[in-house]
Coordinates of C-alpha atoms in Angstrom, one line a residue:
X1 CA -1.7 -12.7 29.8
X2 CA -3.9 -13.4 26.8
X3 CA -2.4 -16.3 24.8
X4 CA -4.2 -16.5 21.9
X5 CA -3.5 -18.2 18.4
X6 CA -3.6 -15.7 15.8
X7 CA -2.7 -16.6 12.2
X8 CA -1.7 -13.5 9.8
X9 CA -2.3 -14.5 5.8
X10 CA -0.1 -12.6 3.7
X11 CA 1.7 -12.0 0.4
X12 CA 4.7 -10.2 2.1
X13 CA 6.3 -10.3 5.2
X14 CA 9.6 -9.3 7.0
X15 CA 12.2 -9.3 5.4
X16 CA 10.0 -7.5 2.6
X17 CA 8.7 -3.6 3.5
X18 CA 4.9 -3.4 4.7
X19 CA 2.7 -2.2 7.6
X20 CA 1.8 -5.9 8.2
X21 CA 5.0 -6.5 9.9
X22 CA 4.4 -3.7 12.7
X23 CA 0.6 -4.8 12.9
X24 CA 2.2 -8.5 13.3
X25 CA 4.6 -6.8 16.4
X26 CA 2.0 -5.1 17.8
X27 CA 0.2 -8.4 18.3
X28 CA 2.9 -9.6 19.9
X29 CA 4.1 -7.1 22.1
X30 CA 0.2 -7.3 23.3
X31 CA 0.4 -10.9 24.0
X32 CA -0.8 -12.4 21.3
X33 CA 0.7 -15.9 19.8
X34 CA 1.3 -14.7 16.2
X35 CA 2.0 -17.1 13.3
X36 CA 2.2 -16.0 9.4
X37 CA 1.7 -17.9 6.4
X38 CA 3.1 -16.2 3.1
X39 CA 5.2 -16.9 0.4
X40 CA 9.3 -16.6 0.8
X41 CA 10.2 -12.9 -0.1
X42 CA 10.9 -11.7 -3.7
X43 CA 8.8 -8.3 -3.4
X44 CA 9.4 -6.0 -5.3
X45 CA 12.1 -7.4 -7.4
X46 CA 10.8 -10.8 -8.7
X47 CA 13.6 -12.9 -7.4
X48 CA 14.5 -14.6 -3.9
X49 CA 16.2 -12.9 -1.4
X50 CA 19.5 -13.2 -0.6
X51 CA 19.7 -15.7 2.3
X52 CA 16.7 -17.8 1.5
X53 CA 15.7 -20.7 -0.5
X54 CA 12.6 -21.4 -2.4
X55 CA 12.0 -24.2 -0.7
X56 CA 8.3 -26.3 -1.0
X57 CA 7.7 -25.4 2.3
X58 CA 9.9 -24.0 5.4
X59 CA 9.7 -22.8 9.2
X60 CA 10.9 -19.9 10.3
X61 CA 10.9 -17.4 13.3
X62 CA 11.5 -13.3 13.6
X63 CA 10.3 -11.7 17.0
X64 CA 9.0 -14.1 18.1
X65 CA 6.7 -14.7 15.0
X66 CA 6.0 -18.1 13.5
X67 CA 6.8 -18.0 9.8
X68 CA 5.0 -20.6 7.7
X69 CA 6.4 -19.7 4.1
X70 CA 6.5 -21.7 0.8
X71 CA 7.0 -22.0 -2.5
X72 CA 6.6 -18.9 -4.9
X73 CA 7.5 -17.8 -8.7
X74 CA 9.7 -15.9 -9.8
X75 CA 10.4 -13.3 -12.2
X76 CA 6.9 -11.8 -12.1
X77 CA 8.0 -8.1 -12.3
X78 CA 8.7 -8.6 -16.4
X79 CA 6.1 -10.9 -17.0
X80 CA 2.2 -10.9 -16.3
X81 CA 1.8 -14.8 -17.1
X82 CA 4.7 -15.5 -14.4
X83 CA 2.9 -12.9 -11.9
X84 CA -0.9 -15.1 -12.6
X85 CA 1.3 -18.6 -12.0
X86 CA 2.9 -16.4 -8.4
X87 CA -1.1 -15.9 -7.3
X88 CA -2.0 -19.4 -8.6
X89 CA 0.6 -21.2 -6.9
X90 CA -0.3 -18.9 -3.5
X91 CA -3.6 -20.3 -3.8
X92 CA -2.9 -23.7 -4.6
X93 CA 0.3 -24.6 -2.1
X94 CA -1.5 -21.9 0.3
X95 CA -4.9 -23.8 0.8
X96 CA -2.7 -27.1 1.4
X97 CA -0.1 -25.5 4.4
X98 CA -2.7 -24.0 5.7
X99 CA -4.8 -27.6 6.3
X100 CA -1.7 -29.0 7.8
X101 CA -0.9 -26.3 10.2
X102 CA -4.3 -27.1 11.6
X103 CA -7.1 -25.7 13.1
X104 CA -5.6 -24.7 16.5
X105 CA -6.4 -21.0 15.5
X106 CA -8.2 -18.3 17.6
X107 CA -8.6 -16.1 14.6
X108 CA -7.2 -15.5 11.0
X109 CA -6.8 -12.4 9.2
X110 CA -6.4 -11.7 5.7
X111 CA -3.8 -8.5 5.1
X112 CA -5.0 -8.5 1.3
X113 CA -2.6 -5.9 -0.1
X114 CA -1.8 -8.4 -3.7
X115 CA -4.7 -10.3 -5.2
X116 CA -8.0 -11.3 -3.8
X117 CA -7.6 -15.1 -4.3
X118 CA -4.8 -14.7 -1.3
X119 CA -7.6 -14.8 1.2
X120 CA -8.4 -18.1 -0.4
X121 CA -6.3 -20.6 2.0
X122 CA -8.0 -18.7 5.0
X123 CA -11.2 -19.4 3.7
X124 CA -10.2 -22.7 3.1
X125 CA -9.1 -23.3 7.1
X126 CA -12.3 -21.6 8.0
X127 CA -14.4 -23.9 5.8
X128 CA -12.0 -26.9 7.6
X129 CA -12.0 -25.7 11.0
X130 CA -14.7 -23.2 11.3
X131 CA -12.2 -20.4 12.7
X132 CA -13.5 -16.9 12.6
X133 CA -12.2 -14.6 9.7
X134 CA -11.3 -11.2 9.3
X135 CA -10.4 -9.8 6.0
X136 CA -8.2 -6.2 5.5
X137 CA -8.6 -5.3 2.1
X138 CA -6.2 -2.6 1.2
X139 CA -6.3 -3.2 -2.9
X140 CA -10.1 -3.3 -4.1
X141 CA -11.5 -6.0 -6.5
X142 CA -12.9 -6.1 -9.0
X143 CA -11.5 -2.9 -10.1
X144 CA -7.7 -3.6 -9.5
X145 CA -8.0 -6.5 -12.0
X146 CA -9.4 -4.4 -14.9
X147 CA -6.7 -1.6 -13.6
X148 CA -3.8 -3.9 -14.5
X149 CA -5.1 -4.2 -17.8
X150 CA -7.6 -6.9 -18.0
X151 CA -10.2 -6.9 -20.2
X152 CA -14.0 -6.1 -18.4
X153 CA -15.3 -9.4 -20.1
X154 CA -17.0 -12.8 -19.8
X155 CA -16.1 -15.1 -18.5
X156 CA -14.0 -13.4 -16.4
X157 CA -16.3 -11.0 -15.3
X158 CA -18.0 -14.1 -13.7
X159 CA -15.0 -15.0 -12.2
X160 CA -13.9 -12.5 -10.7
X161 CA -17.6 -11.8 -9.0
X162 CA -17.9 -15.8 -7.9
X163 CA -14.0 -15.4 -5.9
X164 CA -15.1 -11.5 -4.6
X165 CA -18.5 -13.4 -3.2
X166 CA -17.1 -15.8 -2.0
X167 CA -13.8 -14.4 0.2
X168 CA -16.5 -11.6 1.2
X169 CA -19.2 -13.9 2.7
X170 CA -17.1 -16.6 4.2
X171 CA -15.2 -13.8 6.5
X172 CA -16.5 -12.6 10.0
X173 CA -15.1 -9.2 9.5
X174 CA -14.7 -6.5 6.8
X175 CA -12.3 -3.9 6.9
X176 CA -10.8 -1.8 4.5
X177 CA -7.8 0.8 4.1
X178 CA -10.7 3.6 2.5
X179 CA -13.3 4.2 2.6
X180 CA -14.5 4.3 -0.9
X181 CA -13.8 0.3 -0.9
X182 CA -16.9 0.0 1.1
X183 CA -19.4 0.7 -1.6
X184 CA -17.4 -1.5 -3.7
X185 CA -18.1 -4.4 -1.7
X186 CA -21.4 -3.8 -0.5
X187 CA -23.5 -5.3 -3.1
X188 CA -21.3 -8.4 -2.4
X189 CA -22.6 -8.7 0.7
X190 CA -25.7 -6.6 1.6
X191 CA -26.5 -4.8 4.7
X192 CA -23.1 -6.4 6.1
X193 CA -21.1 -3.6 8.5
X194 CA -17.6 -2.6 6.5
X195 CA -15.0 -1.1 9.1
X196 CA -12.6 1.6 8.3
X197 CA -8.9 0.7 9.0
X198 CA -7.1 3.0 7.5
X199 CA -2.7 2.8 7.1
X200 CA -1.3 4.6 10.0
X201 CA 2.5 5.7 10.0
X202 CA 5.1 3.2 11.0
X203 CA 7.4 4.9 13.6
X204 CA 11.2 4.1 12.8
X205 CA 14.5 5.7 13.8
X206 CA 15.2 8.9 10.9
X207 CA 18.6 9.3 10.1
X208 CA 20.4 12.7 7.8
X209 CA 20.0 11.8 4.6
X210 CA 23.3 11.2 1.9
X211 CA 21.2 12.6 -0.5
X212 CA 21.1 16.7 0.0
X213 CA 19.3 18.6 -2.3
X214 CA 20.4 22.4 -3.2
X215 CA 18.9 25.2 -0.5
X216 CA 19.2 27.2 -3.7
X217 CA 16.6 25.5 -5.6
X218 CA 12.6 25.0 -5.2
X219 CA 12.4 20.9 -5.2
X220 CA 9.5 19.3 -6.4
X221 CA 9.5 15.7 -5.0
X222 CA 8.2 12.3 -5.6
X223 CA 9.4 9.4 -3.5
X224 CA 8.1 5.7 -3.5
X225 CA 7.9 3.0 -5.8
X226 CA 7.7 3.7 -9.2
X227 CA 4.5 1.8 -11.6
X228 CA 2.9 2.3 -14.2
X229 CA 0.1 3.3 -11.8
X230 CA 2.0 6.1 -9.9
X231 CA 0.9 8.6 -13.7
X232 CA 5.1 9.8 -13.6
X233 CA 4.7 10.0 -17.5
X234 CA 2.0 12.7 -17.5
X235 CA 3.5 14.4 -14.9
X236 CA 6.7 14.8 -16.9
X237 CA 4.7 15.7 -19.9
X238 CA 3.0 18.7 -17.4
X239 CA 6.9 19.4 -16.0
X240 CA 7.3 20.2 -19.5
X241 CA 5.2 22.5 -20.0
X242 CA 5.2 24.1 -16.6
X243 CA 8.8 25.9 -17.9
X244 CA 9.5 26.5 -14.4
X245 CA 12.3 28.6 -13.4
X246 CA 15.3 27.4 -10.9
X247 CA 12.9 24.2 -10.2
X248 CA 13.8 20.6 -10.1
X249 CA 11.5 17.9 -9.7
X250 CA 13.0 14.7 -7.7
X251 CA 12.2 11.2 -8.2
X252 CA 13.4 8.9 -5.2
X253 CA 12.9 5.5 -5.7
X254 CA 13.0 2.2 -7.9
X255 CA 10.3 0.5 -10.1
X256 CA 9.0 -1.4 -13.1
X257 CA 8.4 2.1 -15.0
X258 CA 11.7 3.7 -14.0
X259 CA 13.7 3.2 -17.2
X260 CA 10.5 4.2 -19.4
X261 CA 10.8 7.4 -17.6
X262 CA 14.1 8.0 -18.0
X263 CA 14.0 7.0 -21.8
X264 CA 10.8 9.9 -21.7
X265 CA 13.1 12.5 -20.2
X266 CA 15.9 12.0 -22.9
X267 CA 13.8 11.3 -26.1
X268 CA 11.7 14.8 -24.9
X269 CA 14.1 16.6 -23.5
X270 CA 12.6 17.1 -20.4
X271 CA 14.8 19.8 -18.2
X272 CA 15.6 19.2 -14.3
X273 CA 14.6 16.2 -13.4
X274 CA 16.4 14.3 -11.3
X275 CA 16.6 10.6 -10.9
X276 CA 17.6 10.1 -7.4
X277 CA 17.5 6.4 -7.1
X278 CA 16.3 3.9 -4.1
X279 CA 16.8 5.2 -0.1
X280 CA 16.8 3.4 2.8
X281 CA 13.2 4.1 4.4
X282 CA 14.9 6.0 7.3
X283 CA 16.2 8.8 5.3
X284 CA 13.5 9.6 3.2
X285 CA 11.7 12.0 6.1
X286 CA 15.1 14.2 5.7
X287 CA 14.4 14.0 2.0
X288 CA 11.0 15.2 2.4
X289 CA 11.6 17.8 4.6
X290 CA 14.1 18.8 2.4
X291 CA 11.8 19.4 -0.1
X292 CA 9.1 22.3 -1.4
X293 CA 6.3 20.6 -2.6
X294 CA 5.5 16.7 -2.5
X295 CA 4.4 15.2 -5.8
X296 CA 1.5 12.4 -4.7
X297 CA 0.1 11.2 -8.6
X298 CA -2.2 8.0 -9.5
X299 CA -3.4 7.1 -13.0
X300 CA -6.9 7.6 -13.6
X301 CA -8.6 4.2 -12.5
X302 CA -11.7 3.5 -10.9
X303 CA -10.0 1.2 -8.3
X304 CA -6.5 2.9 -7.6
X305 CA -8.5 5.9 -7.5
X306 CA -10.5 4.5 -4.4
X307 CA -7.1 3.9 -2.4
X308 CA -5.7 5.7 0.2
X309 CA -2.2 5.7 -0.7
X310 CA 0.3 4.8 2.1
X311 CA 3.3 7.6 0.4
X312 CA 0.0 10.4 1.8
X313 CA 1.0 9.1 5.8
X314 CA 4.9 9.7 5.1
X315 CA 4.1 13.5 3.3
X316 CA 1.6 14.3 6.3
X317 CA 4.5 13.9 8.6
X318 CA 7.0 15.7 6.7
X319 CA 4.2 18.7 6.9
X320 CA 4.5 19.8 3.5
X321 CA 2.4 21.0 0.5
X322 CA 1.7 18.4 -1.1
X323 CA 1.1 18.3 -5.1
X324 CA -1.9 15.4 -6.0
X325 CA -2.0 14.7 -9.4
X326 CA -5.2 12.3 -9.1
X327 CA -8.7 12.1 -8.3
X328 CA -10.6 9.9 -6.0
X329 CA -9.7 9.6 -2.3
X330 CA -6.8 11.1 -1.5
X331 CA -7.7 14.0 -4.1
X332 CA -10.4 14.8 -1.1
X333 CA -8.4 14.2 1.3
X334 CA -5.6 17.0 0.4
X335 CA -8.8 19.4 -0.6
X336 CA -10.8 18.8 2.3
X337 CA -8.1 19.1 4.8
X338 CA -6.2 22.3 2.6
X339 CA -3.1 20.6 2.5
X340 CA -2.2 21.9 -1.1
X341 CA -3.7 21.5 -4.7
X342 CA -4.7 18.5 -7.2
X343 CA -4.6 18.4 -11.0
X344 CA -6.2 15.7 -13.3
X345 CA -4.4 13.1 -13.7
X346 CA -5.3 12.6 -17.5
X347 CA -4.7 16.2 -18.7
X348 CA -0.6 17.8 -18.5
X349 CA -2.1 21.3 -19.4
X350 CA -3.9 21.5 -16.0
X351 CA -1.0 19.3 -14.2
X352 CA 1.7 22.3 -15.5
X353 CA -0.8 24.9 -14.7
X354 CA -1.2 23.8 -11.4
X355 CA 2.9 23.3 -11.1
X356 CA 3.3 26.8 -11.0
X357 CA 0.4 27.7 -9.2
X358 CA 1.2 25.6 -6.5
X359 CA 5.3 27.2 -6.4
X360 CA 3.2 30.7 -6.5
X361 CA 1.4 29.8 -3.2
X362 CA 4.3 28.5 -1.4
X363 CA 6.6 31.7 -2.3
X364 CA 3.6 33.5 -0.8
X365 CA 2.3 31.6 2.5
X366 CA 4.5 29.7 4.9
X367 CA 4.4 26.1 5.6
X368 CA 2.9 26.3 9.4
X369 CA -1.1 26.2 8.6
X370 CA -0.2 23.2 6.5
X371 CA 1.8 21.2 8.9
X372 CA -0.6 22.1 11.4
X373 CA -3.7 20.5 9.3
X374 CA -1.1 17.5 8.5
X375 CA -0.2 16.2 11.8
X376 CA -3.7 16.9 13.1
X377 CA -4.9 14.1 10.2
X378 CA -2.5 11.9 12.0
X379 CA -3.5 12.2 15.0
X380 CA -7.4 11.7 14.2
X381 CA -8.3 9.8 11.2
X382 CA -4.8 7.7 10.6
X383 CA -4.1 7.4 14.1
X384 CA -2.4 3.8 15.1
X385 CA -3.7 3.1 18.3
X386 CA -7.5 4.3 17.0
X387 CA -7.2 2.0 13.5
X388 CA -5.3 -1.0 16.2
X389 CA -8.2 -0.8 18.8
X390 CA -11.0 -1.6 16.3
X391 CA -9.0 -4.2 15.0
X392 CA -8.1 -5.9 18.3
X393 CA -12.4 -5.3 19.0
X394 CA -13.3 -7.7 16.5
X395 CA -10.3 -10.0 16.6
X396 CA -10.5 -10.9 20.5
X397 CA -13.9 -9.3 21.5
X398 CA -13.4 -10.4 25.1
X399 CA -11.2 -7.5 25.7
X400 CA -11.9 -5.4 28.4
X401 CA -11.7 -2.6 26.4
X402 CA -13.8 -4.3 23.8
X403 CA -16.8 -4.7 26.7
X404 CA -16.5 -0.9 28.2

C-alpha cells in the first residue's frame, strides 16, 4: 500500500463546495497520506462558518485528511481592499505554516482556483525543502486580475508578470482546467509541456427537488453562483426584448450581484423572471431536468472567457439544450459538440434573438441527439478517472500504471 505524503494547497476546502475535496478523497481512498493547508472556510459569504474559529492557526481532520488551516479576513464579499488583505494574509501566514509543517512531503499541489499568489507558500516549501510541485490552475493570470477590474498598468503590470514567472517556473508540473490557459502561460515558461485537466462531474446522491417548476410553462434556467462575471444583466436586458410567450426564465442560486438584478427586473419591468433562491447541490439535477433550456452566460473577458466553466459538467448531465451567452471556450464547446446555440455576451439584440430561436428549435426537435452528444463529452474529454490518471502520472510516477 503506497503511503505517500501528499500536501494539497488551497483557498477552500470541506466544509466549503469545490472539486478539490473529491480530488483530496480520491487520494485517499487510493492510499495516499493527504494533508491540506488552507485558510478556515468563509467562501462564498465573507464570514466564518458556523462551528469554527478564526483562530492563528488550528489542526483539524475530515476522512482521514490532515487540515492545516489558519487565519483569514473577513468580509471580502463587499469590499475589494478586505478581499487584497484575505490573499495577502494567505500568502504571508501561508508561507510561515507551511515552513513549520516541514519538509516531510512526497509532493505538493497547488489547486489554484482564487489568486495566483496562493501557490506562493508551496513555492516557498519547495524553495525550503526542494519537494516536487505541481500546480492546477483553474483561474488564469494575468487576465483574471484585469477582469476584476484592475487597471492594465505599471507597475502592476510588472508585478503581476514577476509572481506569474515565478509560481510557473518553480513548479514541476503544469496543468490547467482549459485549454486556452495554456497559451497564456507559455511565454512564461517556454517550450515547458502544459497538461490538460479539465473539471470532471462530482458524483453525489440526487434527491426530488422542493422546488417544482410548472409542466405548463417553457423554463429557461440559470443555476449557480451569481457575479458580476456570470453577464445576468444583459441577459435580462435580451429577456426583455425576446417578448417571449408562456416563458419564464429561472435563476437558482445566491451571489454578490443578486440584489442588483433583482433591483434591474423591478426598475425595467422585466416579465417572468423568477428568483428561485439557493438549493442544496443534490437537487439541482431535478431542477435541471426540469427545465427547457439551460442558460450558461460569462461577461466578455479575455480570461473568464478562456475558462471552462464547472455549471457546463452539471448541464451535460442533465442532457439538455443549453443556451451560452459567451464566447471563448465553452462557446466552442456547445458549437463544436451541437449541444444548442450561443449569443454575444455584449450585445441583448442577438441574446433575445437567439432566446427565441433557441425555444423555436426545441418545440421542433426532441432532446435525444442532444443528451446523447452530452453524456458522450462526459465520458471522453471530462471523464474523472482519464483527468485523475494523468494527475496521479506526474504526482507518483512510479505507478505501475504510470510505467505501462
Amino acid at each position: 500500500m503506497c503511503m505517500k505524503r501528499i500536501l494539497i494547497v488551497t483557498e477552500i476546502f470541506h466544509p466549503e463546495n469545490g472539486l478539490v475535496n473529491d480530488f483530496a478523497l480520491e487520494l485517499v481512498r487510493r492510499g495516499y497520506q493527504v494533508e491540506v493547508l488552507t485558510q478556515h472556510p468563509s467562501y462564498p459569504y465573507g464570514k466564518i462558518f458556523d462551528g469554527y474559529t478564526n483562530d492563528y492557526y488550528s489542526v483539524q481532520t475530515w476522512e482521514g485528511i490532515t487540515i492545516h488551516r489558519f487565519k483569514t479576513v473577513e468580509g471580502y464579499r463587499e469590499s475589494k481592499i478586505r478581499k487584497i488583505l484575505k490573499y495577502w494574509t494567505f500568502v504571508r501566514i501561508g508561507k510561515k505554516i507551511a515552513r513549520k509543517i516541514g519538509g516531510n512531503y512526497d509532493h505538493v499541489l497547488v489547486y489554484q482556483t482564487g489568486p495566483l499568489t496562493l501557490a506562493l507558500p508551496a513555492v516557498a516549501l519547495k524553495k525550503k525543502y526542494g519537494t516536487p510541485l505541481t500546480i492546477w490552475t483553474f483561474d488564469i493570470w494575468p487576465d483574471a486580475v484585469y477582469a476584476y477590474g484592475f487597471p492594465k498598468v505599471f507597475p502592476l503590470t510588472s508585478f503581476l508578470n514577476h509572481i506569474i514567472r515565478k509560481v510557473y517556473r518553480n513548479s514541476d508540473n503544469i496543468l490547467v482546467s482549459s485549454r486556452k490557459f495554456a497559451d497564456v502561460i507559455d511565454p512564461y515558461v517556454p517550450g515547458r509541456k502544459i497538461d490538460y485537466a479539465p473539471n470532471w462531474l462530482i458524483s453525489e446522491p440526487k434527491e426530488p427537488a422542493t422546488l417544482q417548476l410548472s409542466p405548463d410553462t417553457f423554463h429557461f434556467t440559470f443555476a449557480g453562483n451569481i457575479s458580476v462575471s456570470q453577464n445576468l444583466g444583459n441577459v435580462l436586458s435580451g429577456w426583455k426584448r425576446a417578448e417571449l410567450q408562456n416563458a419564464d426564465l429561472n435563476i437558482v442560486g445566491e451571489g454578490s450581484a443578486l440584489d442588483r438584478l433583482k433591483r434591474q427586473v423591478l426598475e425595467q419591468n422585466i416579465p417572468n423572471v423568477r428568483f428561485h433562491g439557493r438549493y442544496p447541490s443534490c437537487q439541482i439535477d431535478d431542477i435541471l431536468r426540469q427545465s427547457d433550456v439551460l442558460v450558461l452566460p460569462l461577461i466578455s473577458d479575455p480570461g473568464i472567457q478562456k475558462t471552462e466553466p464547472f455549471k457546463l459538467q452539471s448541464y451535460l448531465q442533465a442532457g439538455k439544450p443549453i443556451f451560452g451567452v459567451l464566447d471563448g471556450a465553452a462557446h466552442e464547446i456547445i458549437e463544436e459538440n451541437r449541444l444548442g446555440l450561443c449569443a454575444s455576451p455584449d450585445n441583448p439584440t442577438d441574446i433575445a434573438q437567439k432566446f427565441a430561436e433557441i425555444r423555436k428549435q426545441v418545440a421542433q426537435d426532441t432532446y435525444r441527439d442532444i443528451d446523447q452528444r452530452a453524456h458522450r463529452l462526459l465520458d471522453t474529454r471530462f471523464n474523472k478517472e482519464t483527468t485523475l490518471a494523468k494527475i496521479f502520472c506526474l504526482i507518483d510516477p512510479e505507478q505501475k500504471t504510470c510505467k505501462s
